[in-house]
């Protein structure tokens, strides 16, 4: 565990870093997974957001790892990033892929992290991950994927505003 683990409220990243929050939402009766991802700066300003509806049913752990893979492919080298998720076991597996029998998805994440510098994975409580959480739930009702870099949906801007108040 690291010092930042377990936060219950969203907090700004350290100066010079961007914070990426991710979450996945599995539909119990359906055959889809919604994934959500937000990127914010040190002032809490939302820089980008994306969601996707994946039309395959996965167990929650696999869905979270796939969401991390998508986030890693979204990041650019040269930036300092913190990836936060409320999936503790996934964060622990990625931090230490040799702690158990790591599957190929975790190993793929590890390969993607080699392309990035100054990348940290942090576990947060769901209450500190609300923006990504609502995006993941929203994605389940949509088809395909969406990405925003301005003019965000109202449901997302209200969550961001509550994080900062």
Coordinates of C-alpha atoms in Angstrom, one line a residue:
X1 CA 0.0 0.0 0.0
X2 CA 1.1 3.6 -0.6
X3 CA 0.4 6.7 1.4
X4 CA -2.3 7.9 -1.0
X5 CA -4.3 4.7 -1.0
X6 CA -7.8 4.7 0.4
X7 CA -8.8 8.3 -0.1
X8 CA -12.5 8.9 0.4
X9 CA -12.7 12.2 -1.4
X10 CA -11.2 13.3 -4.7
X11 CA -8.0 15.4 -4.3
X12 CA -5.8 17.2 -6.7
X13 CA -2.7 15.6 -8.0
X14 CA 0.8 16.8 -7.0
X15 CA 2.1 19.8 -9.0
X16 CA 3.2 18.8 -12.4
X17 CA 0.9 15.7 -12.5
X18 CA -2.4 14.8 -14.1
X19 CA -4.9 12.6 -12.4
X20 CA -6.7 9.9 -14.3
X21 CA -9.7 8.3 -12.6
X22 CA -11.1 5.1 -14.1
X23 CA -14.1 2.9 -13.4
X24 CA -16.0 0.0 -15.0
X25 CA -19.6 -0.9 -14.6
X26 CA -20.8 -4.4 -15.4
X27 CA -24.4 -5.0 -16.4
X28 CA -25.6 -8.0 -14.5
X29 CA -28.5 -8.9 -16.9
X30 CA -27.0 -7.7 -20.1
X31 CA -23.9 -8.4 -22.1
X32 CA -22.1 -5.1 -21.8
X33 CA -19.6 -3.3 -19.7
X34 CA -19.5 0.5 -19.4
X35 CA -16.1 2.1 -18.8
X36 CA -15.4 5.7 -17.8
X37 CA -12.2 7.7 -17.6
X38 CA -11.5 11.3 -16.6
X39 CA -8.3 13.4 -16.7
X40 CA -7.9 16.4 -14.4
X41 CA -5.1 18.8 -13.6
X42 CA -3.7 20.1 -10.3
X43 CA -6.5 22.6 -10.1
X44 CA -9.2 19.9 -10.6
X45 CA -10.0 21.2 -14.0
X46 CA -11.4 18.5 -16.3
X47 CA -9.1 18.2 -19.3
X48 CA -10.6 15.1 -21.0
X49 CA -13.2 12.5 -20.4
X50 CA -14.1 9.3 -22.3
X51 CA -16.5 6.4 -22.0
X52 CA -17.2 3.3 -23.9
X53 CA -19.8 0.6 -23.9
X54 CA -18.1 -2.8 -24.6
X55 CA -20.7 -5.3 -25.9
X56 CA -19.2 -8.3 -24.1
X57 CA -19.9 -9.4 -20.6
X58 CA -16.8 -9.6 -18.3
X59 CA -16.4 -10.2 -14.6
X60 CA -15.8 -6.8 -12.8
X61 CA -12.0 -7.5 -12.3
X62 CA -11.5 -8.0 -16.0
X63 CA -13.6 -5.0 -16.9
X64 CA -11.4 -2.8 -14.5
X65 CA -8.2 -4.1 -16.1
X66 CA -9.5 -3.4 -19.6
X67 CA -10.4 0.1 -18.5
X68 CA -6.9 0.6 -17.2
X69 CA -5.5 -0.6 -20.6
X70 CA -7.7 1.9 -22.4
X71 CA -6.5 4.7 -20.1
X72 CA -2.9 3.8 -20.6
X73 CA -3.3 3.9 -24.4
X74 CA -4.9 7.3 -24.0
X75 CA -2.0 8.8 -22.1
X76 CA 1.0 10.5 -23.7
X77 CA 4.6 10.0 -22.8
X78 CA 6.3 13.0 -21.2
X79 CA 3.4 13.6 -18.7
X80 CA 3.4 12.7 -15.1
X81 CA 0.2 10.7 -14.4
X82 CA -1.6 9.2 -11.4
X83 CA -4.2 6.5 -12.3
X84 CA -6.8 6.0 -9.6
X85 CA -9.3 3.2 -9.4
X86 CA -11.6 1.8 -6.7
X87 CA -10.6 -1.8 -7.6
X88 CA -8.0 -2.6 -4.9
X89 CA -7.0 -6.0 -6.1
X90 CA -6.5 -4.7 -9.7
X91 CA -4.3 -1.9 -8.5
X92 CA -2.3 -4.3 -6.3
X93 CA -1.9 -6.7 -9.2
X94 CA -0.6 -4.0 -11.5
X95 CA 1.8 -2.6 -8.9
X96 CA 3.2 -6.1 -8.4
X97 CA 2.3 -8.4 -11.2
X98 CA 4.3 -11.2 -9.7
X99 CA 2.4 -11.3 -6.4
X100 CA 0.2 -14.1 -7.7
X101 CA -0.7 -15.7 -11.0
X102 CA -0.9 -12.6 -13.1
X103 CA -3.1 -13.0 -16.2
X104 CA -2.2 -11.7 -19.6
X105 CA -4.3 -8.6 -19.2
X106 CA -2.2 -7.4 -16.2
X107 CA 1.0 -8.2 -18.1
X108 CA -0.3 -6.2 -21.1
X109 CA -0.9 -3.3 -18.7
X110 CA 2.7 -3.6 -17.5
X111 CA 4.0 -3.5 -21.1
X112 CA 2.0 -0.3 -21.7
X113 CA 3.4 1.3 -18.6
X114 CA 6.9 0.9 -19.9
X115 CA 6.0 3.5 -22.6
X116 CA 5.2 6.1 -19.9
X117 CA 7.3 7.9 -17.3
X118 CA 6.3 9.0 -13.8
X119 CA 3.2 6.9 -13.7
X120 CA 1.6 5.9 -10.3
X121 CA -1.4 3.6 -9.6
X122 CA -3.5 4.5 -6.5
X123 CA -6.5 2.8 -4.9
X124 CA -9.3 5.2 -3.9
X125 CA -12.7 4.6 -2.4
X126 CA -15.7 4.8 -4.8
X127 CA -16.6 8.2 -3.2
X128 CA -13.3 9.6 -4.5
X129 CA -13.9 8.2 -7.9
X130 CA -17.4 9.5 -8.6
X131 CA -16.8 11.2 -12.0
X132 CA -15.4 8.0 -13.5
X133 CA -18.2 6.0 -11.8
X134 CA -21.0 8.0 -13.3
X135 CA -19.3 7.9 -16.7
X136 CA -19.1 4.1 -16.6
X137 CA -22.8 3.9 -15.7
X138 CA -23.7 6.3 -18.4
X139 CA -21.7 4.4 -21.0
X140 CA -23.8 1.3 -20.5
X141 CA -26.8 3.1 -21.9
X142 CA -24.9 4.3 -25.0
X143 CA -23.4 2.5 -27.9
X144 CA -19.8 2.7 -28.9
X145 CA -17.6 5.3 -27.2
X146 CA -17.5 9.0 -26.7
X147 CA -14.6 11.4 -25.9
X148 CA -14.8 15.0 -24.7
X149 CA -12.2 17.7 -24.3
X150 CA -14.7 20.5 -23.8
X151 CA -18.5 20.9 -23.5
X152 CA -18.9 18.0 -21.1
X153 CA -22.3 16.5 -20.3
X154 CA -24.1 18.2 -17.4
X155 CA -24.2 15.0 -15.3
X156 CA -20.4 14.9 -15.4
X157 CA -19.8 18.7 -14.7
X158 CA -22.0 18.5 -11.6
X159 CA -20.0 15.6 -10.2
X160 CA -16.7 17.5 -10.9
X161 CA -18.1 20.6 -9.2
X162 CA -19.1 18.6 -6.1
X163 CA -15.6 17.1 -6.0
X164 CA -14.2 20.6 -5.8
X165 CA -16.6 22.1 -3.2

